[in-house]
Coordinates of N, CA, C and O in Angstrom, one line a residue:
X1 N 87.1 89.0 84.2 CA 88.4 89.2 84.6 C 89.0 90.2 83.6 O 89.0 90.1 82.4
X2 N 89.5 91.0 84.2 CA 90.3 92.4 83.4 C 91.4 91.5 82.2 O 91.7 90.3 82.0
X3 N 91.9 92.9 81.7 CA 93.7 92.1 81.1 C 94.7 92.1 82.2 O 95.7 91.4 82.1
X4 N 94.5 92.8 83.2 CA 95.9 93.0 84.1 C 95.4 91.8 84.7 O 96.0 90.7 84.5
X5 N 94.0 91.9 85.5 CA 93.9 90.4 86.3 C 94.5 89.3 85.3 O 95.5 88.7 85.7
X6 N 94.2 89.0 84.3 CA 94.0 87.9 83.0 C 96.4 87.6 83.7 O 97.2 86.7 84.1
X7 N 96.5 89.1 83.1 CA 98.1 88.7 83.0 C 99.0 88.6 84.7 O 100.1 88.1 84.8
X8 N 98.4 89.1 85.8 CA 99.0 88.8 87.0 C 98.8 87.2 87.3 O 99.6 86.5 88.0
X9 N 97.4 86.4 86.6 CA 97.3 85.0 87.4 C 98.4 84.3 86.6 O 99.2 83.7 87.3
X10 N 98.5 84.4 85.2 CA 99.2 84.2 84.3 C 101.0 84.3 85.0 O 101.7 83.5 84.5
X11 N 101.4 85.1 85.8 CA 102.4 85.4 86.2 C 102.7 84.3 87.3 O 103.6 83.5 87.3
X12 N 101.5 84.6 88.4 CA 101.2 83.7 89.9 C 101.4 82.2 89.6 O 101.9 81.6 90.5
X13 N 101.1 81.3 88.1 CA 101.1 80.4 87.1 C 102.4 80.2 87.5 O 102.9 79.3 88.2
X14 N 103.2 81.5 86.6 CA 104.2 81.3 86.1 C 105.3 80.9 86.8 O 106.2 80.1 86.6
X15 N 105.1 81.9 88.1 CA 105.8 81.7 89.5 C 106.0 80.0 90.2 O 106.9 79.5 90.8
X16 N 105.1 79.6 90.0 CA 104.5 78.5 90.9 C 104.9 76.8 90.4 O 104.2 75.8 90.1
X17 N 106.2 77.0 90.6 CA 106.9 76.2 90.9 C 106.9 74.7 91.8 O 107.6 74.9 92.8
X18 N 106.4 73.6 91.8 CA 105.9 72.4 93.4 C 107.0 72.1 93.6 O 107.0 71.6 94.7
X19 N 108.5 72.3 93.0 CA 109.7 72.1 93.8 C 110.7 72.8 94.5 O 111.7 72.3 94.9
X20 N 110.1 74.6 94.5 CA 110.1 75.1 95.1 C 109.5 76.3 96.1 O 109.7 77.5 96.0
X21 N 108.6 75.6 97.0 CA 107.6 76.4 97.7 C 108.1 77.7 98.8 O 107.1 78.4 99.1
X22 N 109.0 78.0 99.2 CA 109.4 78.4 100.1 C 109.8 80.1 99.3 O 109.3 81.2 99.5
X23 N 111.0 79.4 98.4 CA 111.6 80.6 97.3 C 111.7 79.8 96.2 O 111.6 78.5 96.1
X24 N 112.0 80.7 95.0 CA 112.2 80.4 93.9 C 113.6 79.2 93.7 O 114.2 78.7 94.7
X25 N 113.9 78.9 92.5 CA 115.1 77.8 92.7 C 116.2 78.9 92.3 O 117.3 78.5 92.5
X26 N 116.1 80.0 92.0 CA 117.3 80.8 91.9 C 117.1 82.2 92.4 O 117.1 83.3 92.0
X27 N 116.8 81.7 93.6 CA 116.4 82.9 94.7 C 117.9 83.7 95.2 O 118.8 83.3 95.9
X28 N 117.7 85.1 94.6 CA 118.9 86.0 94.8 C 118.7 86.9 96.3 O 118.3 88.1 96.1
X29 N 118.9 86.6 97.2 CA 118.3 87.3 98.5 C 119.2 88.4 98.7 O 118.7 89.0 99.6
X30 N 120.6 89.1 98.2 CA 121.4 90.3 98.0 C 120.0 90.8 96.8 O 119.0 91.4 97.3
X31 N 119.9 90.6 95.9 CA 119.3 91.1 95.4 C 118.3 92.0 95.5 O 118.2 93.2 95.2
X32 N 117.4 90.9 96.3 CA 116.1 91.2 96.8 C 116.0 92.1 98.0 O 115.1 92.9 98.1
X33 N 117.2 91.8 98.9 CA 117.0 92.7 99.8 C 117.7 94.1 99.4 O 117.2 95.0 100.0
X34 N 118.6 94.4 98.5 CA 119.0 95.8 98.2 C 117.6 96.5 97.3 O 117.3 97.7 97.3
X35 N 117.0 95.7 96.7 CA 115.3 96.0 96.3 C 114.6 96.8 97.3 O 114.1 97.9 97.3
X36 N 114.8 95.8 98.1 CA 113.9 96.4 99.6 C 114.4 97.2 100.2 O 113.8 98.0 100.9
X37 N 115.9 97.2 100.1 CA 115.7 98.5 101.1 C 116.2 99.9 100.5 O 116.7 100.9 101.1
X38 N 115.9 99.6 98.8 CA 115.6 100.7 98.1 C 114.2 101.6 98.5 O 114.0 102.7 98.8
X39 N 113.5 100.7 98.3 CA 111.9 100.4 98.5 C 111.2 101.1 100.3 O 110.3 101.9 100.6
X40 N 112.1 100.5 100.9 CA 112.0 101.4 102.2 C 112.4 102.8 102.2 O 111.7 103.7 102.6
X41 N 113.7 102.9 101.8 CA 114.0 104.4 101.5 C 113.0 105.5 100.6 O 112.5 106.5 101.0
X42 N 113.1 105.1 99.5 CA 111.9 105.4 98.5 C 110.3 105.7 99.7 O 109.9 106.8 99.9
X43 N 109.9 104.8 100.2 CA 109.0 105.2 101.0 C 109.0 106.7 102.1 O 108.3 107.7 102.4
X44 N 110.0 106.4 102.5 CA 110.1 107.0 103.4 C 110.5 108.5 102.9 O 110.2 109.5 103.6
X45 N 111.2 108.7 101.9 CA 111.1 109.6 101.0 C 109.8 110.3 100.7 O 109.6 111.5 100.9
X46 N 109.0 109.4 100.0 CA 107.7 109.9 99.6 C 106.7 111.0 100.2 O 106.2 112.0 99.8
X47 N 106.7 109.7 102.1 CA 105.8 110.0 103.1 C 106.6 111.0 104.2 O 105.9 111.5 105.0
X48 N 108.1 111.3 104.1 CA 108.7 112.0 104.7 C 108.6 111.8 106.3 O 108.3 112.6 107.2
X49 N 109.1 109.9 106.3 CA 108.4 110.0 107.8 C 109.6 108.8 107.6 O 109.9 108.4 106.5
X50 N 110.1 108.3 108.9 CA 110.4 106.6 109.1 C 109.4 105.6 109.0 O 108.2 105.8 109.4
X51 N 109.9 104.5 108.1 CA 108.9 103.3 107.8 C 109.4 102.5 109.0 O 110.5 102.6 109.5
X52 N 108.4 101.6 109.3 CA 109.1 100.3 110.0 C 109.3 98.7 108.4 O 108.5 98.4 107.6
X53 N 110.4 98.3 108.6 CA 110.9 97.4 107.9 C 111.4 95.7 108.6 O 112.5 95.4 109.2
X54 N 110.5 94.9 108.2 CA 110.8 93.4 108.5 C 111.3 92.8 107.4 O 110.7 92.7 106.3
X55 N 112.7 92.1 107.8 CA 112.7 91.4 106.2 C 113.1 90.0 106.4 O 112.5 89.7 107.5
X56 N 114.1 88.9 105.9 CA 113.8 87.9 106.3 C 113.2 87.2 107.2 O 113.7 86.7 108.2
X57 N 111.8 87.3 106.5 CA 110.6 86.4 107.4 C 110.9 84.7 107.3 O 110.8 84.0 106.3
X58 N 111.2 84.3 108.3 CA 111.9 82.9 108.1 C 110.5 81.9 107.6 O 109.4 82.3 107.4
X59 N 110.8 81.2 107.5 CA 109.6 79.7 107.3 C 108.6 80.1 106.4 O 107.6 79.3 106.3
X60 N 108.6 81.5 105.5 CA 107.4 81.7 105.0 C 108.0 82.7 103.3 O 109.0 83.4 103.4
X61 N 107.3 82.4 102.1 CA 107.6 82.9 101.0 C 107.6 84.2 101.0 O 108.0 84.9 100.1
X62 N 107.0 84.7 102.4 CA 107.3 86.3 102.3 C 108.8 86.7 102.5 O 109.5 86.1 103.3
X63 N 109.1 87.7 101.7 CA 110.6 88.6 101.9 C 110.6 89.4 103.7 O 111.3 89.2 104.7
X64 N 109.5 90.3 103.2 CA 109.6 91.3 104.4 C 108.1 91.9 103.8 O 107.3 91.7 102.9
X65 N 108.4 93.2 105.3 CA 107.3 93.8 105.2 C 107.9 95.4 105.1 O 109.1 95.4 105.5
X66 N 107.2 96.8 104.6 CA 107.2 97.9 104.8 C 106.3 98.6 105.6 O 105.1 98.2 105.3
X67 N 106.3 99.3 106.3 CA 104.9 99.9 107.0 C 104.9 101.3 107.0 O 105.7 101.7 107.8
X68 N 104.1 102.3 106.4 CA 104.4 103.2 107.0 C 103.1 103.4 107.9 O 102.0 102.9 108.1
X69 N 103.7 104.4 108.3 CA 103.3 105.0 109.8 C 101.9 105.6 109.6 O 101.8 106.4 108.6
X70 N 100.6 105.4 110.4 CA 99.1 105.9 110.0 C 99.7 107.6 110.1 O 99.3 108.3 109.2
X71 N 100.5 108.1 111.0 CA 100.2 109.6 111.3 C 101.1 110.4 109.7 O 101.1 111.6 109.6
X72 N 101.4 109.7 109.0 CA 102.1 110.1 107.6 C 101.2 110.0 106.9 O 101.3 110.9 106.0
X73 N 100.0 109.3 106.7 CA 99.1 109.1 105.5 C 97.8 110.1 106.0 O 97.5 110.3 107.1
X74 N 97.0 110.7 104.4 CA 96.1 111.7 104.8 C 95.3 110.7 105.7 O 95.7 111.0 106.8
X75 N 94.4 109.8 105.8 CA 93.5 109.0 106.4 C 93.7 109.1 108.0 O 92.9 109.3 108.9
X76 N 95.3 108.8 107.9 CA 95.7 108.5 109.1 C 95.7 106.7 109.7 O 95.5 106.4 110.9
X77 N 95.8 105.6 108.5 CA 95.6 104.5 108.9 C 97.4 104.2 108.4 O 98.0 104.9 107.6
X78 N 97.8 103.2 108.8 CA 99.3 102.8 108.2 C 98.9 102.1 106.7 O 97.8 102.1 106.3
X79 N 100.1 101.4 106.0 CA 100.2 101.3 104.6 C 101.1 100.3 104.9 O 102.2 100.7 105.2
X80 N 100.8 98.7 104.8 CA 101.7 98.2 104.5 C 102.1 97.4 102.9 O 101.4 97.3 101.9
X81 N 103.3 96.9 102.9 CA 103.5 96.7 101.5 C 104.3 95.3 102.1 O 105.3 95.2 102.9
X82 N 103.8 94.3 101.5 CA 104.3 92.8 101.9 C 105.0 92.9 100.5 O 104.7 93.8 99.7
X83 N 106.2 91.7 100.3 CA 107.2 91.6 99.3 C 107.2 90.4 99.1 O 107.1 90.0 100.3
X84 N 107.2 89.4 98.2 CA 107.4 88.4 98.3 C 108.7 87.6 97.9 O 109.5 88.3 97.3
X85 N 109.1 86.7 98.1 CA 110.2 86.4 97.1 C 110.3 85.7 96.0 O 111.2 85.0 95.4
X86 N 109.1 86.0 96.0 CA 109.1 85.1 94.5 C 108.8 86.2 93.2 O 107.7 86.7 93.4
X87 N 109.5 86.8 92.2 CA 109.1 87.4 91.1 C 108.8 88.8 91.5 O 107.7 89.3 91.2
X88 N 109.7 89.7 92.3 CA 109.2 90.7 92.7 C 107.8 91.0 93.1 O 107.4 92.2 93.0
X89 N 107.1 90.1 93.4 CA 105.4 90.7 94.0 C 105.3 91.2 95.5 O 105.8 90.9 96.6
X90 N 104.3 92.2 94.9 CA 104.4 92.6 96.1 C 102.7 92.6 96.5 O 101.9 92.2 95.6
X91 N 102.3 93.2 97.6 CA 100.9 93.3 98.2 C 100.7 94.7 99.1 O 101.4 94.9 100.2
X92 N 99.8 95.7 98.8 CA 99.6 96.7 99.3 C 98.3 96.7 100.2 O 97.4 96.2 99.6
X93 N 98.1 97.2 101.3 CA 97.2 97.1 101.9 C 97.3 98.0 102.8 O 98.3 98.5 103.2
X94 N 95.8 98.6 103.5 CA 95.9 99.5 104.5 C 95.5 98.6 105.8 O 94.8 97.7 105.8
X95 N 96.1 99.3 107.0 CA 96.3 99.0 108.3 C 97.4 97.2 108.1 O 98.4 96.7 108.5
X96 N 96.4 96.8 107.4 CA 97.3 95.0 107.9 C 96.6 94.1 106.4 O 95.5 94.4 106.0
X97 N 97.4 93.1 105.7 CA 96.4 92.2 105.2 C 95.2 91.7 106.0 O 95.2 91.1 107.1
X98 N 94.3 92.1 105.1 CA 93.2 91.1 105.5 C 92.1 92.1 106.7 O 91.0 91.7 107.3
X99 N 92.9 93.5 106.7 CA 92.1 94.1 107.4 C 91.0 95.0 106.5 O 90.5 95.9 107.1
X100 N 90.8 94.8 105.3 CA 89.8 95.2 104.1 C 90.2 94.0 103.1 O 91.2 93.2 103.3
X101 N 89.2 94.0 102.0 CA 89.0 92.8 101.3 C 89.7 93.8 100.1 O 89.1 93.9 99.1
X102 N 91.0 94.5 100.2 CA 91.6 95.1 99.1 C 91.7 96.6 99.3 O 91.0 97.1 100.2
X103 N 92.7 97.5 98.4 CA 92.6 99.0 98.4 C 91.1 100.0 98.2 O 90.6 101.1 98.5
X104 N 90.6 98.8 97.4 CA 89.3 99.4 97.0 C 88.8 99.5 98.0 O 88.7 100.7 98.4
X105 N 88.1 98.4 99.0 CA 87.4 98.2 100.3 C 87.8 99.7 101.1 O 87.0 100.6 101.6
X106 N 89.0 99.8 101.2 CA 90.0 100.6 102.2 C 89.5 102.1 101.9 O 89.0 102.9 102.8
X107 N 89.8 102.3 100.6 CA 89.2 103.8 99.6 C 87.9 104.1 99.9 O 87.5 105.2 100.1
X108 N 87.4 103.0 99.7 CA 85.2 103.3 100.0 C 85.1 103.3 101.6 O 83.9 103.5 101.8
X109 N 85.4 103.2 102.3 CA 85.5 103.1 103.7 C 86.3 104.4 104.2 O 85.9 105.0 105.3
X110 N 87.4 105.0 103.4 CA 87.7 106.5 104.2 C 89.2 106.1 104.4 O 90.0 107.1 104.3
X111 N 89.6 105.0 104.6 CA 90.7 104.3 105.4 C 91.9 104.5 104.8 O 92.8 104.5 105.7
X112 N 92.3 104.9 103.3 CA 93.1 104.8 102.3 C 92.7 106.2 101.4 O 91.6 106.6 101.2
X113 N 93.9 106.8 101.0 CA 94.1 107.7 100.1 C 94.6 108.0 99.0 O 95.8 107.8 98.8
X114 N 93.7 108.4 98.1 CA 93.7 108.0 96.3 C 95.4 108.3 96.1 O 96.3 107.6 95.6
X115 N 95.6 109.5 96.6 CA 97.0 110.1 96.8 C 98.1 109.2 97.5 O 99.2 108.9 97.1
X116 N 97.8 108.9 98.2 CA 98.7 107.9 99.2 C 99.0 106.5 98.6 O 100.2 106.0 98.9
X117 N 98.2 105.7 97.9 CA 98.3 104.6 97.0 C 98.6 105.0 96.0 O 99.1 104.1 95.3
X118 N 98.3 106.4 95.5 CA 99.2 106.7 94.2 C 100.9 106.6 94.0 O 101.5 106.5 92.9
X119 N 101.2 106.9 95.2 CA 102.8 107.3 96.1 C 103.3 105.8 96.1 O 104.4 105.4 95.6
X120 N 102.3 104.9 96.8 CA 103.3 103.7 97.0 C 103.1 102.8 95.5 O 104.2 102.2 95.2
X121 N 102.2 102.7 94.7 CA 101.7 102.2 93.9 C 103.2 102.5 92.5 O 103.6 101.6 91.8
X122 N 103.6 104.0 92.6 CA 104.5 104.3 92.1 C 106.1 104.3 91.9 O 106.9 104.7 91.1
X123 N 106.2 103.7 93.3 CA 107.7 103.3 93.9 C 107.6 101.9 93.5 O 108.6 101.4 93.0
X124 N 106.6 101.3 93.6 CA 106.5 99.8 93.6 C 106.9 99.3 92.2 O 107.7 98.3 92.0
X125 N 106.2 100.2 91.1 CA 106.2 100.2 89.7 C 107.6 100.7 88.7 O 107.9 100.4 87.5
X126 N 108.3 101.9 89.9 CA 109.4 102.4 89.5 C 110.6 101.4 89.5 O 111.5 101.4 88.7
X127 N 110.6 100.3 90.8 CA 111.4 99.5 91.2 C 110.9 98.1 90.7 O 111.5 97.1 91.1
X128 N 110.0 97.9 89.9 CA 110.2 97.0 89.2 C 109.2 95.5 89.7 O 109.2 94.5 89.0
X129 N 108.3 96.0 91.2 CA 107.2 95.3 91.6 C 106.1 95.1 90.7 O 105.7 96.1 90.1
X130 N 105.6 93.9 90.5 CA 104.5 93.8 90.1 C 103.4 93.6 91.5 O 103.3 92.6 92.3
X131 N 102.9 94.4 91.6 CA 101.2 94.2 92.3 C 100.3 93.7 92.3 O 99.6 93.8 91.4
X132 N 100.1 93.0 93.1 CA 98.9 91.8 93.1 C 98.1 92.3 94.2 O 98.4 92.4 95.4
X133 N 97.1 92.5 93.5 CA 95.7 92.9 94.2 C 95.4 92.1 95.7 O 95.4 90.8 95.6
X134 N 95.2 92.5 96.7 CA 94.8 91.6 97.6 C 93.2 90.5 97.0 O 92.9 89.4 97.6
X135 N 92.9 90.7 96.6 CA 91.1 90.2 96.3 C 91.6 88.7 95.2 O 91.3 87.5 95.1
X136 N 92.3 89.4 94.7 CA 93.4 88.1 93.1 C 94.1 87.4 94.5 O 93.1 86.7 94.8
X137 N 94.8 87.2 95.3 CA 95.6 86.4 96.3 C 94.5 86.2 97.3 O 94.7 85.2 98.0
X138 N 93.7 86.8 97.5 CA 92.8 86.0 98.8 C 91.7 84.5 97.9 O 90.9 83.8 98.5
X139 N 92.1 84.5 96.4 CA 91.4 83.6 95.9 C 91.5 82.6 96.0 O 92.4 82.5 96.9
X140 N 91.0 81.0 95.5 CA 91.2 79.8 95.7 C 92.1 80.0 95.2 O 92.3 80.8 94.3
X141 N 93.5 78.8 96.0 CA 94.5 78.2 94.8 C 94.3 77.1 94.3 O 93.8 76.1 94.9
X142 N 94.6 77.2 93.0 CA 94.6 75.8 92.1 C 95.8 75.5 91.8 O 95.8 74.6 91.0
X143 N 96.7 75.9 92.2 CA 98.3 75.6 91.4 C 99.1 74.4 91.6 O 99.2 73.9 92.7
X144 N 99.6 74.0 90.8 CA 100.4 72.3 91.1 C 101.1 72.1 92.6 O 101.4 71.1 93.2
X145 N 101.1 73.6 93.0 CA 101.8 72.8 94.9 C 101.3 72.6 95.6 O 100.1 73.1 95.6
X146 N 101.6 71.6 96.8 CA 101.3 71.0 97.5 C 101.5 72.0 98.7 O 102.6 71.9 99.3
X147 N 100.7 73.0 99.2 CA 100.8 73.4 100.2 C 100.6 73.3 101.3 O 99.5 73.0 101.5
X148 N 101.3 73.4 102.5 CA 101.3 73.0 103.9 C 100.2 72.3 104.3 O 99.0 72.6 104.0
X149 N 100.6 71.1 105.3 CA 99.1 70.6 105.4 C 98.3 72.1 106.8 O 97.1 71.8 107.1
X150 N 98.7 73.0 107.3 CA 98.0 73.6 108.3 C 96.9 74.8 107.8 O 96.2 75.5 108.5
X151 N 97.1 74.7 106.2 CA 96.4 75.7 105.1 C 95.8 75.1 104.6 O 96.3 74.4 103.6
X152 N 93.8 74.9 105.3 CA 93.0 73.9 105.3 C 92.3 74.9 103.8 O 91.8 74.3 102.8
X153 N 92.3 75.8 103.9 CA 91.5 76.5 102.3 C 92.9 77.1 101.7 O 93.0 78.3 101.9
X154 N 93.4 76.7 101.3 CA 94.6 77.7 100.4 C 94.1 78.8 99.6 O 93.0 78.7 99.0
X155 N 94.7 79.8 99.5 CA 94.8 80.8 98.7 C 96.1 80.8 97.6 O 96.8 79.8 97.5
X156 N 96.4 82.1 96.9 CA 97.3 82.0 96.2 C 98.2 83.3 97.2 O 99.3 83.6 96.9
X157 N 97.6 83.8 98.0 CA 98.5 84.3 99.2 C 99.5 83.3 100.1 O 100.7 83.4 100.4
X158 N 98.5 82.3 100.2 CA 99.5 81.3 100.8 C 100.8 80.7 100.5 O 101.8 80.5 101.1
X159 N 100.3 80.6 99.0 CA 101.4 80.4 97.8 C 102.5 80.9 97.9 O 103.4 80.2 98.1
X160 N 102.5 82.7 97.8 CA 103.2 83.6 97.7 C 103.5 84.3 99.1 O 104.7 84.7 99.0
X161 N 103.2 84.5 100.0 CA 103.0 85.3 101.0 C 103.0 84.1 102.4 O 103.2 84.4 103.6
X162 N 102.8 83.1 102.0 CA 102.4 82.2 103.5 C 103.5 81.4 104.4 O 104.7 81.1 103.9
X163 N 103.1 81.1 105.6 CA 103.9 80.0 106.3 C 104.4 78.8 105.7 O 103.5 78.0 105.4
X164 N 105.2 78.5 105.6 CA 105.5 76.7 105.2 C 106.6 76.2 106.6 O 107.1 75.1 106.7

């Protein structure tokens, strides 16, 4: 495990609250959402195109989502960026989670551009996101909550990112 891995689980830890699964206990959602739709603008800025933007995702620790559009990126696949609400995290991925086992997968495959994750990777960092690797969140969870009984293998996506 790297030092960034070593200090994002360390964070995911820190986050992981059992009496509050959904959001944090001092969950600022003006906050979060003027974040976000800094964060969409910022995008859209970058890629010089309209993003699509989902944000209160009800029943689930996700914030929202960002997407930009495949015909903006060199590859030509979309770019989404999940938000969480917990601790500014966020999750980058090309076409969808879970449709590569991370950016890396995405990059060795053709799918993703060194350039184009440099762009979102930079807005995320400018505004104050920490990034969590899809491959670190698709891992076992161990963490003191009790997560939904319908999340028969938990992850720490679930945690952060899932239905409840």
């Amino acid at each position: 495990m790297n030092g960034n891995e070593a200090d994002l689980r360390a964070l995911l830890r820190e986050l992981d609250d059992p009496q509050w699964l959904e959001r944090p206990q001092h969950y600022d959602r003006g906050g979060i959402a003027a974040r976000f739709g800094d964060l969409v603008a910022r995008l859209e800025g970058e890629f010089a195109a309209p993003c699509t933007a989902e944000q209160d995702t009800q029943d689930s620790s996700e914030f929202g989502r960002v997407t930009v559009p495949g015909d903006a990126t060199v590859c030509g696949t979309r770019i989404v960026v999940c938000v969480s609400k917990f601790g500014s995290l966020a999750l980058v991925c090309a076409d969808n989670p879970g449709a590569f086992l991370g950016t890396d997968e995405a990059r060795a495959e053709g799918e993703l551009d060194d350039a184009d994750l440099a762009k979102v990777d930079g807005v995320l960092a400018e505004l104050g996101y920490a990034v969590v690797p899809e491959e670190l969140l698709e891992s076992d969870y161990d963490g003191p909550s009790r997560l939904p009984a319908h999340v028969q293998w938990p992850t720490w996506w679930h945690r952060f990112f899932g239905i409840f």
